[in-house]
Amino acid sequence: MIDLIASLALPALDAPPDDASAQVAHGYATQVRRRIQAMLERTGTDPLVLDAMMPACLRPGWRPEVGMAAHLCTTRPQLAALQFIAAVASHAVPADVTLELGAPGRIYVDGHRLEVAGTTTVRVETSTLELESQRGHWSLRHDGTRFSVLSSPVGGERCVLRWRPGSGLRYLVDVGSGHTEGVFPDPLACAGTVPNLSRNDFRVAVQGITEAMEIIHEASASYAAWIDTVIDGVLVTRDARDCGLSSPGHPGLLAVRSGREPLDYVEMIVAAAAQQKLLQIAMITPLGEQGREQLHYLPHRRWYTTSRRALASAHEHHNVSRVLACIAARSGADGALRRRIARRQLMLALDGRQPLQRDHALSAAGARLRQMLDAGSPSSLAV
């Protein structure tokens, strides 16, 4: 258990990547699949009709579609089943399934929003996904990396760009504006009142993210592999203020705003990956003692933090500092990079290590993670 946690918490800079995240993702998908089938049975829908498309051996990966299916499971099990099928459709056995949706809804497929309503038939064939409902006919084709829309009943679908093959990141989406500061944007929501990014602005943002990913890959292959296992897609917003980087309900999805520098995107990508890794650890074992939480006053913020929040802060800042140190070791550290490292080290100390030193509410796994984060300065771990 601890070895799996250690693999998720920090990549071993001198060892090949393991499949710890893949194991957690498979366990989570299996759990969601069983919940959907149980709820379908309660509502009178034969859960066996999904077995052909959703065999237990399938490994959809760390995908937002799985988390969104989990969210729908209790209230809308038929829509949840449709959403889960979308997560495994690229590997599913060819089959047809018809589901009765009590109300209109949307499902998410590789950055695309698909409107469905009423009697909905989903057909999965080799490299294709077809949906027919009262909202019209959707046809999608898988190109080996992701699904793209061939035909749809609506026009003006948002821009979804394919990422390079062989990377964990598979696509980037222009989701426009109108999102709340600090809140993760809803990938199924309609565009806000502010117009979407101009195509040029979106491509400039994509260029910055591309450069950021290249910087990470060149600085540390171990960190690049660590990130690839938990970043499936990126939502790009236009808002002047930052949104939430990731969400427990959308595993594998990262949200950033346009107009940032490549090193800003480096920090965002690593921070979001750290958040996703911590979520995976929490799925394995609690990081705090059950029923206990300790508040810690932070004088520099004039506010309080909790045991779990302090641990999450320490984990994020430690990993971001570590990657920045890797970049400095490979390419040299100018004044701007040194300031970034110093800022992250200060935040690691003030928001993470100091409150954790006086914390008594962490579980054994949480205490083990704290010890790992305390084991040496991130700058000394650069390769």
mmCIF file of C-alpha atoms in Angstrom:
data_model
loop_
_atom_site.group_PDB
_atom_site.id
_atom_site.type_symbol
_atom_site.label_atom_id
_atom_site.label_comp_id
_atom_site.label_asym_id
_atom_site.label_seq_id
_atom_site.Cartn_x
_atom_site.Cartn_y
_atom_site.Cartn_z
ATOM 1 C CA MET A 1 0.000 0.000 0.000
ATOM 2 C CA ILE A 2 2.716 2.454 1.013
ATOM 3 C CA ASP A 3 4.768 1.688 -2.121
ATOM 4 C CA LEU A 4 1.765 2.498 -4.292
ATOM 5 C CA ILE A 5 1.219 5.729 -2.382
ATOM 6 C CA ALA A 6 4.891 6.627 -2.742
ATOM 7 C CA SER A 7 4.721 6.067 -6.507
ATOM 8 C CA LEU A 8 1.719 8.367 -6.788
ATOM 9 C CA ALA A 9 3.064 11.075 -4.496
ATOM 10 C CA LEU A 10 6.435 11.661 -6.149
ATOM 11 C CA PRO A 11 8.039 10.279 -9.292
ATOM 12 C CA ALA A 12 11.335 8.478 -8.800
ATOM 13 C CA LEU A 13 13.712 10.626 -10.821
ATOM 14 C CA ASP A 14 16.165 7.779 -11.377
ATOM 15 C CA ALA A 15 13.694 4.960 -12.096
ATOM 16 C CA PRO A 16 11.328 4.043 -14.954
ATOM 17 C CA PRO A 17 7.665 5.015 -14.515
ATOM 18 C CA ASP A 18 5.281 2.487 -12.987
ATOM 19 C CA ASP A 19 1.577 1.860 -13.477
ATOM 20 C CA ALA A 20 0.357 3.059 -10.076
ATOM 21 C CA SER A 21 -2.036 5.622 -11.586
ATOM 22 C CA ALA A 22 -3.320 3.071 -14.099
ATOM 23 C CA GLN A 23 -4.121 0.676 -11.250
ATOM 24 C CA VAL A 24 -6.097 3.343 -9.385
ATOM 25 C CA ALA A 25 -7.879 4.445 -12.570
ATOM 26 C CA HIS A 26 -8.912 0.864 -13.342
ATOM 27 C CA GLY A 27 -10.179 0.338 -9.797
ATOM 28 C CA TYR A 28 -12.182 3.569 -9.931
ATOM 29 C CA ALA A 29 -13.701 2.740 -13.337
ATOM 30 C CA THR A 30 -14.644 -0.740 -12.119
ATOM 31 C CA GLN A 31 -16.342 0.762 -9.061
ATOM 32 C CA VAL A 32 -18.291 3.257 -11.181
ATOM 33 C CA ARG A 33 -19.324 0.553 -13.644
ATOM 34 C CA ARG A 34 -20.735 -1.592 -10.836
ATOM 35 C CA ARG A 35 -22.606 1.358 -9.332
ATOM 36 C CA ILE A 36 -24.209 2.185 -12.684
ATOM 37 C CA GLN A 37 -25.311 -1.393 -13.225
ATOM 38 C CA ALA A 38 -26.759 -1.588 -9.713
ATOM 39 C CA MET A 39 -28.726 1.629 -10.257
ATOM 40 C CA LEU A 40 -29.970 0.456 -13.657
ATOM 41 C CA GLU A 41 -31.275 -2.706 -12.052
ATOM 42 C CA ARG A 42 -33.146 -0.661 -9.443
ATOM 43 C CA THR A 43 -34.856 1.393 -12.149
ATOM 44 C CA GLY A 44 -35.937 -1.685 -14.102
ATOM 45 C CA THR A 45 -33.332 -1.450 -16.863
ATOM 46 C CA ASP A 46 -31.532 -4.713 -17.553
ATOM 47 C CA PRO A 47 -27.892 -4.057 -16.557
ATOM 48 C CA LEU A 48 -26.753 -7.003 -18.675
ATOM 49 C CA VAL A 49 -27.410 -5.038 -21.872
ATOM 50 C CA LEU A 50 -24.280 -3.040 -21.076
ATOM 51 C CA ASP A 51 -21.964 -5.992 -20.524
ATOM 52 C CA ALA A 52 -21.086 -6.334 -24.194
ATOM 53 C CA MET A 53 -19.928 -2.721 -24.401
ATOM 54 C CA MET A 54 -18.492 -2.449 -20.905
ATOM 55 C CA PRO A 55 -16.600 -5.684 -20.167
ATOM 56 C CA ALA A 56 -14.825 -5.549 -16.830
ATOM 57 C CA CYS A 57 -11.438 -6.053 -18.491
ATOM 58 C CA LEU A 58 -11.568 -2.639 -20.213
ATOM 59 C CA ARG A 59 -9.278 0.042 -18.800
ATOM 60 C CA PRO A 60 -10.638 3.444 -19.842
ATOM 61 C CA GLY A 61 -7.868 5.241 -17.976
ATOM 62 C CA TRP A 62 -8.018 8.350 -15.808
ATOM 63 C CA ARG A 63 -10.776 10.056 -17.778
ATOM 64 C CA PRO A 64 -13.248 12.861 -16.993
ATOM 65 C CA GLU A 65 -15.991 10.764 -18.628
ATOM 66 C CA VAL A 66 -15.702 8.231 -15.783
ATOM 67 C CA GLY A 67 -15.979 10.891 -13.090
ATOM 68 C CA MET A 68 -18.940 12.508 -14.819
ATOM 69 C CA ALA A 69 -20.659 9.130 -15.074
ATOM 70 C CA ALA A 70 -20.109 8.648 -11.353
ATOM 71 C CA HIS A 71 -21.738 12.030 -10.649
ATOM 72 C CA LEU A 72 -24.813 11.078 -12.707
ATOM 73 C CA CYS A 73 -25.104 7.573 -11.311
ATOM 74 C CA THR A 74 -27.590 8.187 -8.496
ATOM 75 C CA THR A 75 -29.880 10.732 -10.152
ATOM 76 C CA ARG A 76 -29.720 9.717 -13.829
ATOM 77 C CA PRO A 77 -28.405 6.146 -14.207
ATOM 78 C CA GLN A 78 -29.371 5.835 -17.903
ATOM 79 C CA LEU A 79 -27.443 8.996 -18.760
ATOM 80 C CA ALA A 80 -24.602 7.768 -16.540
ATOM 81 C CA ALA A 81 -24.509 4.525 -18.535
ATOM 82 C CA LEU A 82 -24.370 6.514 -21.765
ATOM 83 C CA GLN A 83 -21.538 8.638 -20.372
ATOM 84 C CA PHE A 84 -19.594 5.576 -19.243
ATOM 85 C CA ILE A 85 -19.993 3.928 -22.651
ATOM 86 C CA ALA A 86 -18.421 7.076 -24.128
ATOM 87 C CA ALA A 87 -15.405 6.532 -21.852
ATOM 88 C CA VAL A 88 -14.759 3.009 -23.149
ATOM 89 C CA ALA A 89 -16.120 3.315 -26.701
ATOM 90 C CA SER A 90 -12.705 3.414 -28.365
ATOM 91 C CA HIS A 91 -11.975 -0.110 -27.057
ATOM 92 C CA ALA A 92 -15.471 -1.530 -26.611
ATOM 93 C CA VAL A 93 -16.862 -4.570 -28.394
ATOM 94 C CA PRO A 94 -19.127 -3.583 -31.328
ATOM 95 C CA ALA A 95 -22.731 -3.521 -30.079
ATOM 96 C CA ASP A 96 -25.993 -1.556 -29.964
ATOM 97 C CA VAL A 97 -27.727 -0.367 -26.787
ATOM 98 C CA THR A 98 -30.976 1.581 -26.464
ATOM 99 C CA LEU A 99 -31.705 3.586 -23.314
ATOM 100 C CA GLU A 100 -34.720 5.640 -22.277
ATOM 101 C CA LEU A 101 -33.699 9.068 -20.956
ATOM 102 C CA GLY A 102 -36.273 10.670 -18.686
ATOM 103 C CA ALA A 103 -35.108 14.181 -19.575
ATOM 104 C CA PRO A 104 -32.754 15.813 -22.070
ATOM 105 C CA GLY A 105 -29.081 15.790 -21.157
ATOM 106 C CA ARG A 106 -25.505 16.133 -22.347
ATOM 107 C CA ILE A 107 -22.597 13.741 -22.355
ATOM 108 C CA TYR A 108 -18.909 14.509 -22.748
ATOM 109 C CA VAL A 109 -16.662 12.754 -25.266
ATOM 110 C CA ASP A 110 -13.023 13.861 -25.657
ATOM 111 C CA GLY A 111 -13.841 17.563 -25.342
ATOM 112 C CA HIS A 112 -17.131 17.468 -27.279
ATOM 113 C CA ARG A 113 -20.619 18.046 -25.802
ATOM 114 C CA LEU A 114 -23.287 15.753 -27.207
ATOM 115 C CA GLU A 115 -26.959 16.648 -26.718
ATOM 116 C CA VAL A 116 -29.282 13.657 -26.219
ATOM 117 C CA ALA A 117 -32.948 13.208 -25.282
ATOM 118 C CA GLY A 118 -35.692 10.585 -25.178
ATOM 119 C CA THR A 119 -35.081 7.144 -26.637
ATOM 120 C CA THR A 120 -31.341 7.054 -27.322
ATOM 121 C CA THR A 121 -29.534 4.372 -29.275
ATOM 122 C CA VAL A 122 -25.756 4.151 -29.076
ATOM 123 C CA ARG A 123 -23.860 2.068 -31.604
ATOM 124 C CA VAL A 124 -20.213 1.219 -31.145
ATOM 125 C CA GLU A 125 -18.274 -0.161 -34.078
ATOM 126 C CA THR A 126 -14.588 -0.293 -34.931
ATOM 127 C CA SER A 127 -13.277 3.273 -34.450
ATOM 128 C CA THR A 128 -16.792 4.802 -34.578
ATOM 129 C CA LEU A 129 -19.427 5.946 -32.089
ATOM 130 C CA GLU A 130 -22.978 6.738 -33.227
ATOM 131 C CA LEU A 131 -25.768 8.237 -31.116
ATOM 132 C CA GLU A 132 -29.354 8.627 -32.273
ATOM 133 C CA SER A 133 -31.927 10.423 -30.108
ATOM 134 C CA GLN A 134 -34.704 12.999 -30.276
ATOM 135 C CA ARG A 135 -31.958 15.632 -30.458
ATOM 136 C CA GLY A 136 -30.633 14.162 -33.716
ATOM 137 C CA HIS A 137 -27.783 12.016 -34.926
ATOM 138 C CA TRP A 138 -24.169 12.219 -33.760
ATOM 139 C CA SER A 139 -21.331 10.455 -35.547
ATOM 140 C CA LEU A 140 -17.795 10.348 -34.127
ATOM 141 C CA ARG A 141 -14.644 8.633 -35.344
ATOM 142 C CA HIS A 142 -11.600 7.647 -33.282
ATOM 143 C CA ASP A 143 -8.280 8.481 -34.925
ATOM 144 C CA GLY A 144 -6.104 6.474 -32.563
ATOM 145 C CA THR A 145 -5.802 9.356 -30.087
ATOM 146 C CA ARG A 146 -9.299 10.733 -29.550
ATOM 147 C CA PHE A 147 -12.803 10.962 -30.999
ATOM 148 C CA SER A 148 -13.652 13.748 -33.439
ATOM 149 C CA VAL A 149 -17.148 14.720 -34.602
ATOM 150 C CA LEU A 150 -17.941 13.743 -38.189
ATOM 151 C CA SER A 151 -21.557 14.957 -38.160
ATOM 152 C CA SER A 152 -23.832 16.540 -35.570
ATOM 153 C CA PRO A 153 -27.353 17.997 -35.333
ATOM 154 C CA VAL A 154 -25.991 21.375 -34.163
ATOM 155 C CA GLY A 155 -23.638 23.915 -35.701
ATOM 156 C CA GLY A 156 -20.892 26.069 -34.241
ATOM 157 C CA GLU A 157 -19.367 23.360 -32.071
ATOM 158 C CA ARG A 158 -16.425 24.618 -30.033
ATOM 159 C CA CYS A 159 -12.855 24.091 -31.168
ATOM 160 C CA VAL A 160 -11.156 20.898 -29.959
ATOM 161 C CA LEU A 161 -7.546 20.390 -30.994
ATOM 162 C CA ARG A 162 -5.880 16.988 -31.126
ATOM 163 C CA TRP A 163 -2.683 16.646 -29.117
ATOM 164 C CA ARG A 164 0.337 14.691 -30.286
ATOM 165 C CA PRO A 165 0.046 10.875 -30.269
ATOM 166 C CA GLY A 166 1.929 8.981 -27.589
ATOM 167 C CA SER A 167 1.318 11.534 -24.828
ATOM 168 C CA GLY A 168 -1.089 11.236 -21.916
ATOM 169 C CA LEU A 169 -2.619 14.578 -22.918
ATOM 170 C CA ARG A 170 -4.955 13.927 -25.866
ATOM 171 C CA TYR A 171 -6.805 17.186 -26.613
ATOM 172 C CA LEU A 172 -7.253 20.896 -25.812
ATOM 173 C CA VAL A 173 -10.647 22.633 -25.799
ATOM 174 C CA ASP A 174 -11.669 26.267 -26.249
ATOM 175 C CA VAL A 175 -14.400 26.711 -23.608
ATOM 176 C CA GLY A 176 -14.670 30.494 -23.934
ATOM 177 C CA SER A 177 -15.464 32.795 -21.012
ATOM 178 C CA GLY A 178 -17.980 33.467 -18.279
ATOM 179 C CA HIS A 179 -16.511 31.116 -15.655
ATOM 180 C CA THR A 180 -16.346 31.877 -11.928
ATOM 181 C CA GLU A 181 -12.983 32.801 -10.426
ATOM 182 C CA GLY A 182 -11.376 29.910 -8.564
ATOM 183 C CA VAL A 183 -14.046 27.442 -9.725
ATOM 184 C CA PHE A 184 -13.406 24.653 -12.196
ATOM 185 C CA PRO A 185 -15.389 25.346 -15.402
ATOM 186 C CA ASP A 186 -18.177 22.943 -16.290
ATOM 187 C CA PRO A 187 -17.105 21.247 -19.541
ATOM 188 C CA LEU A 188 -20.778 20.558 -20.376
ATOM 189 C CA ALA A 189 -22.014 24.117 -19.829
ATOM 190 C CA CYS A 190 -22.993 26.326 -22.727
ATOM 191 C CA ALA A 191 -20.655 29.212 -23.499
ATOM 192 C CA GLY A 192 -20.956 32.251 -21.266
ATOM 193 C CA THR A 193 -22.098 35.708 -22.318
ATOM 194 C CA VAL A 194 -18.550 36.735 -23.281
ATOM 195 C CA PRO A 195 -17.609 35.514 -26.787
ATOM 196 C CA ASN A 196 -15.321 32.523 -27.090
ATOM 197 C CA LEU A 197 -11.624 32.968 -27.623
ATOM 198 C CA SER A 198 -10.701 34.161 -31.049
ATOM 199 C CA ARG A 199 -9.088 31.335 -32.944
ATOM 200 C CA ASN A 200 -5.771 33.192 -32.844
ATOM 201 C CA ASP A 201 -5.910 33.691 -29.048
ATOM 202 C CA PHE A 202 -6.735 30.027 -28.574
ATOM 203 C CA ARG A 203 -3.843 28.920 -30.756
ATOM 204 C CA VAL A 204 -1.465 31.249 -28.907
ATOM 205 C CA ALA A 205 -2.566 29.616 -25.648
ATOM 206 C CA VAL A 206 -2.084 26.181 -27.199
ATOM 207 C CA GLN A 207 1.407 27.226 -28.291
ATOM 208 C CA GLY A 208 2.225 28.254 -24.710
ATOM 209 C CA ILE A 209 0.924 24.957 -23.316
ATOM 210 C CA THR A 210 2.851 23.055 -25.983
ATOM 211 C CA GLU A 211 6.052 24.848 -25.030
ATOM 212 C CA ALA A 212 5.372 24.158 -21.354
ATOM 213 C CA MET A 213 4.979 20.440 -22.000
ATOM 214 C CA GLU A 214 8.205 20.430 -24.020
ATOM 215 C CA ILE A 215 10.030 22.174 -21.169
ATOM 216 C CA ILE A 216 8.831 19.536 -18.702
ATOM 217 C CA HIS A 217 9.776 16.651 -21.016
ATOM 218 C CA GLU A 218 13.261 18.074 -21.601
ATOM 219 C CA ALA A 219 13.841 18.808 -17.905
ATOM 220 C CA SER A 220 12.670 15.476 -16.467
ATOM 221 C CA ALA A 221 11.412 12.423 -18.321
ATOM 222 C CA SER A 222 10.242 11.003 -14.984
ATOM 223 C CA TYR A 223 8.022 13.992 -14.263
ATOM 224 C CA ALA A 224 6.725 14.020 -17.834
ATOM 225 C CA ALA A 225 5.637 10.381 -17.443
ATOM 226 C CA TRP A 226 4.170 11.127 -13.984
ATOM 227 C CA ILE A 227 2.068 13.938 -15.470
ATOM 228 C CA ASP A 228 1.027 11.962 -18.553
ATOM 229 C CA THR A 229 -0.785 9.404 -16.395
ATOM 230 C CA VAL A 230 -3.239 11.967 -14.957
ATOM 231 C CA ILE A 231 -3.709 14.682 -17.619
ATOM 232 C CA ASP A 232 -6.166 13.626 -20.329
ATOM 233 C CA GLY A 233 -7.395 16.981 -21.658
ATOM 234 C CA VAL A 234 -7.040 20.744 -21.131
ATOM 235 C CA LEU A 235 -9.840 23.337 -21.044
ATOM 236 C CA VAL A 236 -8.674 26.809 -22.099
ATOM 237 C CA THR A 237 -10.671 29.809 -20.843
ATOM 238 C CA ARG A 238 -10.486 33.505 -21.675
ATOM 239 C CA ASP A 239 -11.327 34.889 -18.234
ATOM 240 C CA ALA A 240 -9.061 37.524 -16.703
ATOM 241 C CA ARG A 241 -8.869 35.583 -13.426
ATOM 242 C CA ASP A 242 -7.704 32.021 -12.956
ATOM 243 C CA CYS A 243 -10.251 29.231 -12.594
ATOM 244 C CA GLY A 244 -9.802 26.066 -10.576
ATOM 245 C CA LEU A 245 -7.012 23.949 -12.064
ATOM 246 C CA SER A 246 -8.709 20.584 -11.574
ATOM 247 C CA SER A 247 -11.774 18.958 -10.044
ATOM 248 C CA PRO A 248 -12.390 15.620 -8.278
ATOM 249 C CA GLY A 249 -15.501 15.221 -10.420
ATOM 250 C CA HIS A 250 -13.503 15.511 -13.663
ATOM 251 C CA PRO A 251 -10.449 13.256 -13.327
ATOM 252 C CA GLY A 252 -7.794 13.868 -15.940
ATOM 253 C CA LEU A 253 -9.097 17.307 -16.928
ATOM 254 C CA LEU A 254 -7.055 20.497 -16.423
ATOM 255 C CA ALA A 255 -8.345 24.070 -16.812
ATOM 256 C CA VAL A 256 -6.141 27.098 -17.521
ATOM 257 C CA ARG A 257 -6.753 30.575 -18.847
ATOM 258 C CA SER A 258 -5.174 32.009 -21.957
ATOM 259 C CA GLY A 259 -2.539 34.715 -22.025
ATOM 260 C CA ARG A 260 -0.013 33.129 -19.654
ATOM 261 C CA GLU A 261 3.727 32.555 -20.067
ATOM 262 C CA PRO A 262 5.058 29.043 -20.765
ATOM 263 C CA LEU A 263 6.576 28.772 -17.273
ATOM 264 C CA ASP A 264 3.190 29.763 -15.807
ATOM 265 C CA TYR A 265 1.701 26.824 -17.682
ATOM 266 C CA VAL A 266 4.507 24.586 -16.408
ATOM 267 C CA GLU A 267 3.538 25.426 -12.830
ATOM 268 C CA MET A 268 -0.183 24.988 -13.557
ATOM 269 C CA ILE A 269 0.295 21.620 -15.254
ATOM 270 C CA VAL A 270 2.447 20.226 -12.444
ATOM 271 C CA ALA A 271 0.124 21.657 -9.763
ATOM 272 C CA ALA A 272 -2.926 20.109 -11.431
ATOM 273 C CA ALA A 273 -1.132 16.770 -11.784
ATOM 274 C CA ALA A 274 -0.229 16.890 -8.083
ATOM 275 C CA GLN A 275 -3.884 17.536 -7.212
ATOM 276 C CA GLN A 276 -4.953 14.563 -9.330
ATOM 277 C CA LYS A 277 -2.307 12.294 -7.788
ATOM 278 C CA LEU A 278 -3.452 13.269 -4.293
ATOM 279 C CA LEU A 279 -7.026 12.449 -5.307
ATOM 280 C CA GLN A 280 -5.842 9.005 -6.401
ATOM 281 C CA ILE A 281 -4.061 8.482 -3.075
ATOM 282 C CA ALA A 282 -7.248 9.457 -1.225
ATOM 283 C CA MET A 283 -9.124 6.809 -3.236
ATOM 284 C CA ILE A 284 -6.751 4.176 -1.855
ATOM 285 C CA THR A 285 -6.618 5.258 1.769
ATOM 286 C CA PRO A 286 -7.718 8.238 3.901
ATOM 287 C CA LEU A 287 -5.015 10.803 4.536
ATOM 288 C CA GLY A 288 -6.617 12.015 7.752
ATOM 289 C CA GLU A 289 -7.939 10.192 10.789
ATOM 290 C CA GLN A 290 -11.630 9.441 10.401
ATOM 291 C CA GLY A 291 -13.796 12.079 12.044
ATOM 292 C CA ARG A 292 -10.805 14.304 12.882
ATOM 293 C CA GLU A 293 -9.605 17.548 11.378
ATOM 294 C CA GLN A 294 -7.200 20.075 12.849
ATOM 295 C CA LEU A 295 -7.303 23.803 12.150
ATOM 296 C CA HIS A 296 -4.057 25.760 11.858
ATOM 297 C CA TYR A 297 -3.802 29.534 11.853
ATOM 298 C CA LEU A 298 -1.607 30.996 9.088
ATOM 299 C CA PRO A 299 -0.350 34.426 10.225
ATOM 300 C CA HIS A 300 0.815 35.458 6.750
ATOM 301 C CA ARG A 301 -2.692 34.876 5.365
ATOM 302 C CA ARG A 302 -4.616 35.859 8.494
ATOM 303 C CA TRP A 303 -6.731 32.793 7.913
ATOM 304 C CA TYR A 304 -6.941 29.123 8.814
ATOM 305 C CA THR A 305 -6.024 25.949 7.017
ATOM 306 C CA THR A 306 -6.868 22.324 7.761
ATOM 307 C CA SER A 307 -4.749 19.193 8.046
ATOM 308 C CA ARG A 308 -5.720 17.945 4.602
ATOM 309 C CA ARG A 309 -5.397 21.342 2.958
ATOM 310 C CA ALA A 310 -1.930 21.827 4.421
ATOM 311 C CA LEU A 311 -0.911 18.390 3.151
ATOM 312 C CA ALA A 312 -2.281 19.188 -0.319
ATOM 313 C CA SER A 313 -0.401 22.500 -0.348
ATOM 314 C CA ALA A 314 2.841 20.840 0.688
ATOM 315 C CA HIS A 315 2.421 18.163 -1.980
ATOM 316 C CA GLU A 316 1.705 20.682 -4.735
ATOM 317 C CA HIS A 317 4.466 23.155 -3.863
ATOM 318 C CA HIS A 318 7.020 20.388 -3.348
ATOM 319 C CA ASN A 319 6.383 18.904 -6.790
ATOM 320 C CA VAL A 320 6.294 22.264 -8.570
ATOM 321 C CA SER A 321 9.539 23.274 -6.831
ATOM 322 C CA ARG A 322 11.057 19.967 -7.862
ATOM 323 C CA VAL A 323 10.195 20.460 -11.541
ATOM 324 C CA LEU A 324 11.449 24.057 -11.523
ATOM 325 C CA ALA A 325 14.696 22.809 -9.975
ATOM 326 C CA CYS A 326 14.981 20.215 -12.761
ATOM 327 C CA ILE A 327 14.551 23.004 -15.327
ATOM 328 C CA ALA A 328 17.207 25.099 -13.598
ATOM 329 C CA ALA A 329 19.631 22.177 -13.477
ATOM 330 C CA ARG A 330 19.229 21.513 -17.198
ATOM 331 C CA SER A 331 18.962 25.012 -18.659
ATOM 332 C CA GLY A 332 20.335 27.302 -15.969
ATOM 333 C CA ALA A 333 18.405 29.572 -13.643
ATOM 334 C CA ASP A 334 17.895 33.208 -14.565
ATOM 335 C CA GLY A 335 16.494 35.704 -12.100
ATOM 336 C CA ALA A 336 12.866 35.000 -13.012
ATOM 337 C CA LEU A 337 13.243 31.244 -12.557
ATOM 338 C CA ARG A 338 15.069 31.695 -9.250
ATOM 339 C CA ARG A 339 12.209 33.894 -8.034
ATOM 340 C CA ARG A 340 9.677 31.238 -9.017
ATOM 341 C CA ILE A 341 11.597 28.593 -7.100
ATOM 342 C CA ALA A 342 11.977 30.880 -4.070
ATOM 343 C CA ARG A 343 8.259 31.706 -4.080
ATOM 344 C CA ARG A 344 7.276 28.023 -4.230
ATOM 345 C CA GLN A 345 9.767 27.162 -1.476
ATOM 346 C CA LEU A 346 8.324 29.922 0.714
ATOM 347 C CA MET A 347 4.756 28.716 0.098
ATOM 348 C CA LEU A 348 5.845 25.155 0.811
ATOM 349 C CA ALA A 349 7.209 26.242 4.180
ATOM 350 C CA LEU A 350 4.402 28.607 5.227
ATOM 351 C CA ASP A 351 1.316 26.842 3.822
ATOM 352 C CA GLY A 352 2.535 23.269 4.139
ATOM 353 C CA ARG A 353 5.426 22.283 6.345
ATOM 354 C CA GLN A 354 4.877 24.654 9.256
ATOM 355 C CA PRO A 355 1.247 23.721 9.954
ATOM 356 C CA LEU A 356 1.997 20.030 9.318
ATOM 357 C CA GLN A 357 4.755 20.055 11.938
ATOM 358 C CA ARG A 358 2.158 20.655 14.643
ATOM 359 C CA ASP A 359 -0.582 18.497 13.132
ATOM 360 C CA HIS A 360 -1.947 15.412 14.908
ATOM 361 C CA ALA A 361 -4.954 14.566 12.723
ATOM 362 C CA LEU A 362 -3.233 12.824 9.809
ATOM 363 C CA SER A 363 -3.680 9.104 9.266
ATOM 364 C CA ALA A 364 -0.718 6.740 8.977
ATOM 365 C CA ALA A 365 -0.760 7.248 5.201
ATOM 366 C CA GLY A 366 -0.969 11.027 5.609
ATOM 367 C CA ALA A 367 1.931 10.997 8.058
ATOM 368 C CA ARG A 368 3.945 8.857 5.637
ATOM 369 C CA LEU A 369 3.290 11.355 2.839
ATOM 370 C CA ARG A 370 4.342 14.217 5.127
ATOM 371 C CA GLN A 371 7.623 12.401 5.848
ATOM 372 C CA MET A 372 8.251 11.914 2.140
ATOM 373 C CA LEU A 373 7.717 15.615 1.464
ATOM 374 C CA ASP A 374 10.050 16.514 4.322
ATOM 375 C CA ALA A 375 12.820 14.256 3.017
ATOM 376 C CA GLY A 376 15.172 16.812 1.516
ATOM 377 C CA SER A 377 14.893 20.069 -0.357
ATOM 378 C CA PRO A 378 13.304 19.912 -3.819
ATOM 379 C CA SER A 379 16.286 21.773 -5.249
ATOM 380 C CA SER A 380 18.580 18.960 -4.193
ATOM 381 C CA LEU A 381 16.491 16.467 -6.175
ATOM 382 C CA ALA A 382 16.951 18.056 -9.587
ATOM 383 C CA VAL A 383 18.438 15.931 -12.352
#
